[in-house]
mmCIF file with all atom_site columns, C-alpha atoms in Angstrom:
data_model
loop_
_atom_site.group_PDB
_atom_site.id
_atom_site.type_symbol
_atom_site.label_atom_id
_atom_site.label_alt_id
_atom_site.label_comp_id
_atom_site.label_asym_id
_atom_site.label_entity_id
_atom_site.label_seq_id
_atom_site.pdbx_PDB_ins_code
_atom_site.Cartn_x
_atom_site.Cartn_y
_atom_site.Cartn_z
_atom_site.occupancy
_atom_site.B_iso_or_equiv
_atom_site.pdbx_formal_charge
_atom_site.auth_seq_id
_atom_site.auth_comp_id
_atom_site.auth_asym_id
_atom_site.auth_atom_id
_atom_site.pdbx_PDB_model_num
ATOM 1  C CA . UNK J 1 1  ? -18.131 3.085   8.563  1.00 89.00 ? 1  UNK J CA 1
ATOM 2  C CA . UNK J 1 2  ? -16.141 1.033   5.696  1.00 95.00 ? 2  UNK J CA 1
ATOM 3  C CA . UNK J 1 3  ? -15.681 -2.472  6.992  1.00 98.00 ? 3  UNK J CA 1
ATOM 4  C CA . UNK J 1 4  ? -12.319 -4.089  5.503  1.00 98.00 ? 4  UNK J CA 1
ATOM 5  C CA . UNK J 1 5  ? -11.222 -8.428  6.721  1.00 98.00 ? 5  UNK J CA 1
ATOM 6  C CA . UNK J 1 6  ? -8.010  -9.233  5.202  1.00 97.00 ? 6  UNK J CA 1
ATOM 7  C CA . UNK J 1 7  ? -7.969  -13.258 4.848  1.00 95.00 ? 7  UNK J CA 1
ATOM 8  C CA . UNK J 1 8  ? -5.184  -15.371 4.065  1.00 93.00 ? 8  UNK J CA 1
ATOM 9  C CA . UNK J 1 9  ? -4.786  -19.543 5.121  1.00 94.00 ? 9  UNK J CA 1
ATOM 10 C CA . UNK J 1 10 ? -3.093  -19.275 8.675  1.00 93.00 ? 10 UNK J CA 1
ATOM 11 C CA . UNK J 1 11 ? -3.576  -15.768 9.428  1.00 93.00 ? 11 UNK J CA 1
ATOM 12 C CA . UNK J 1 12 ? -0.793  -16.074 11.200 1.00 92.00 ? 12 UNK J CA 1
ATOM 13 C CA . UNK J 1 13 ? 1.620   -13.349 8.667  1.00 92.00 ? 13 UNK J CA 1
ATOM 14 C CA . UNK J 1 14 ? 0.064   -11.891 5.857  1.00 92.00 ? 14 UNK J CA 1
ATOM 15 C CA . UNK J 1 15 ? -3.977  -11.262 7.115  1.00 94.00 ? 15 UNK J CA 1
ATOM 16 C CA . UNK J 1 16 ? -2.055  -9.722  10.152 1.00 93.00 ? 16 UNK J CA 1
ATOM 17 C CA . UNK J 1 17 ? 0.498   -7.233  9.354  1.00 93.00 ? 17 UNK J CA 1
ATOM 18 C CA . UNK J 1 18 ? -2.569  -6.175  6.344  1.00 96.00 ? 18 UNK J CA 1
ATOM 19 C CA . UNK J 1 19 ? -4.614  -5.659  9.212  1.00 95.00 ? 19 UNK J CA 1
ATOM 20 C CA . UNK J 1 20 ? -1.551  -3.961  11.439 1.00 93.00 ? 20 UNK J CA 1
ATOM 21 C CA . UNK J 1 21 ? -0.966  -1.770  8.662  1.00 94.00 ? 21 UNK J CA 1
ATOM 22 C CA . UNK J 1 22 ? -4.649  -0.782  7.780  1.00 95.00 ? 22 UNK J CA 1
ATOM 23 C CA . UNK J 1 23 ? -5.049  0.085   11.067 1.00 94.00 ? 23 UNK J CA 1
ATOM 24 C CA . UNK J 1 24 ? -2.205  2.398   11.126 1.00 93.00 ? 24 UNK J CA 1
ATOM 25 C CA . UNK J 1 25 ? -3.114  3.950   7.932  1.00 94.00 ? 25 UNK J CA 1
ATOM 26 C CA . UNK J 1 26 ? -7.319  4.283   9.313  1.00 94.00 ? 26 UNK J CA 1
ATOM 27 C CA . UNK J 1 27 ? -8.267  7.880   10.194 1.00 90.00 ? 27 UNK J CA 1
ATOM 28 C CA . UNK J 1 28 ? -10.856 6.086   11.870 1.00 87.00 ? 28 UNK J CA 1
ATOM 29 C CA . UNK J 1 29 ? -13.752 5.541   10.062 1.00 91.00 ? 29 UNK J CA 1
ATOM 30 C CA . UNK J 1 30 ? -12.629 1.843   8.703  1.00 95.00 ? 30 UNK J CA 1
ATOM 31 C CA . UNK J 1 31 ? -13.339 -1.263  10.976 1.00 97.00 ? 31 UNK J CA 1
ATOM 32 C CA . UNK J 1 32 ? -10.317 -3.883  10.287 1.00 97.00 ? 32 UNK J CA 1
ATOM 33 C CA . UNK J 1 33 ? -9.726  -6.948  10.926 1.00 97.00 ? 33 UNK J CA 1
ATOM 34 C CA . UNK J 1 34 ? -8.184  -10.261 9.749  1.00 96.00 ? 34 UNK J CA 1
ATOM 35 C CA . UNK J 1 35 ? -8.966  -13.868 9.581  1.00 96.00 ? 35 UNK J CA 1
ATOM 36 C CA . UNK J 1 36 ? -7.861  -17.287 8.499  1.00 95.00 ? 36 UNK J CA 1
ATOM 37 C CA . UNK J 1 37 ? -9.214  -19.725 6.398  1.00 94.00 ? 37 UNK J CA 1
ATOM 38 C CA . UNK J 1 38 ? -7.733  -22.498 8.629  1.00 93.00 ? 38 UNK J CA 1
ATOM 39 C CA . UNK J 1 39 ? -6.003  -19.852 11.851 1.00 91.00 ? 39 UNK J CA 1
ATOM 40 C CA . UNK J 1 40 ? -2.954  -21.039 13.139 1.00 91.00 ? 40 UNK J CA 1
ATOM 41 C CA . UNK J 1 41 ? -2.050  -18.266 15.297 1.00 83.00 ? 41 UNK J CA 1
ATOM 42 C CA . UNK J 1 42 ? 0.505   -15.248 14.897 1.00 87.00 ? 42 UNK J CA 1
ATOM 43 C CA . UNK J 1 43 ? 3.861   -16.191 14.142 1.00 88.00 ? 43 UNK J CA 1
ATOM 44 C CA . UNK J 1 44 ? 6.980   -14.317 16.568 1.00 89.00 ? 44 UNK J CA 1
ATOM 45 C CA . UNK J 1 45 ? 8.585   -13.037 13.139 1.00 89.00 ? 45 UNK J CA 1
ATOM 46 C CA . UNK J 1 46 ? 4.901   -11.029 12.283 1.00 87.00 ? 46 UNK J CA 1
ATOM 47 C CA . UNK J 1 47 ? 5.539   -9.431  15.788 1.00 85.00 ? 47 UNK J CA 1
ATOM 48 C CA . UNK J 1 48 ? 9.205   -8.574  15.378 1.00 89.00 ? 48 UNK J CA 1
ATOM 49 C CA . UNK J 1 49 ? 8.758   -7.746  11.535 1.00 86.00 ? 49 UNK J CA 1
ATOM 50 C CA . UNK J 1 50 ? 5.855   -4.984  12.620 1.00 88.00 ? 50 UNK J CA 1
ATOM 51 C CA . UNK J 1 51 ? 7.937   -3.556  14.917 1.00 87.00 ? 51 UNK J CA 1
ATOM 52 C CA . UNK J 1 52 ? 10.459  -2.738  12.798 1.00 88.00 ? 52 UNK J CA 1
ATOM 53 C CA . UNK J 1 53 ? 7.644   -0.842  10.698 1.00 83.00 ? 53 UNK J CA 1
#
């Protein structure tokens, strides 16, 4: 199993839609996840901007 954490400040945009993305592009055998250095929380336009994706 290949363990990948995305980390960016707020993790709150970029960390996120990293993580959203790596998880879409996994066969499986990866373990993602994201963090913040100081987590804010996920911002509405990471939501709508994934969607569109």
């Amino acid at each position: 199993m290949i363990n990948i954490l995305f980390v960016c400040s707020g993790n709150s945009v970029r960390s996120q839609m990293a993580e959203g993305l790596g998880r879409a592009m996994s066969d499986g055998n990866c373990e993602i996840k994201s963090a913040g250095t100081m987590p804010i929380g996920v911002h509405p336009d990471t939501v709508a901007c994934m969607k569109e994706i």
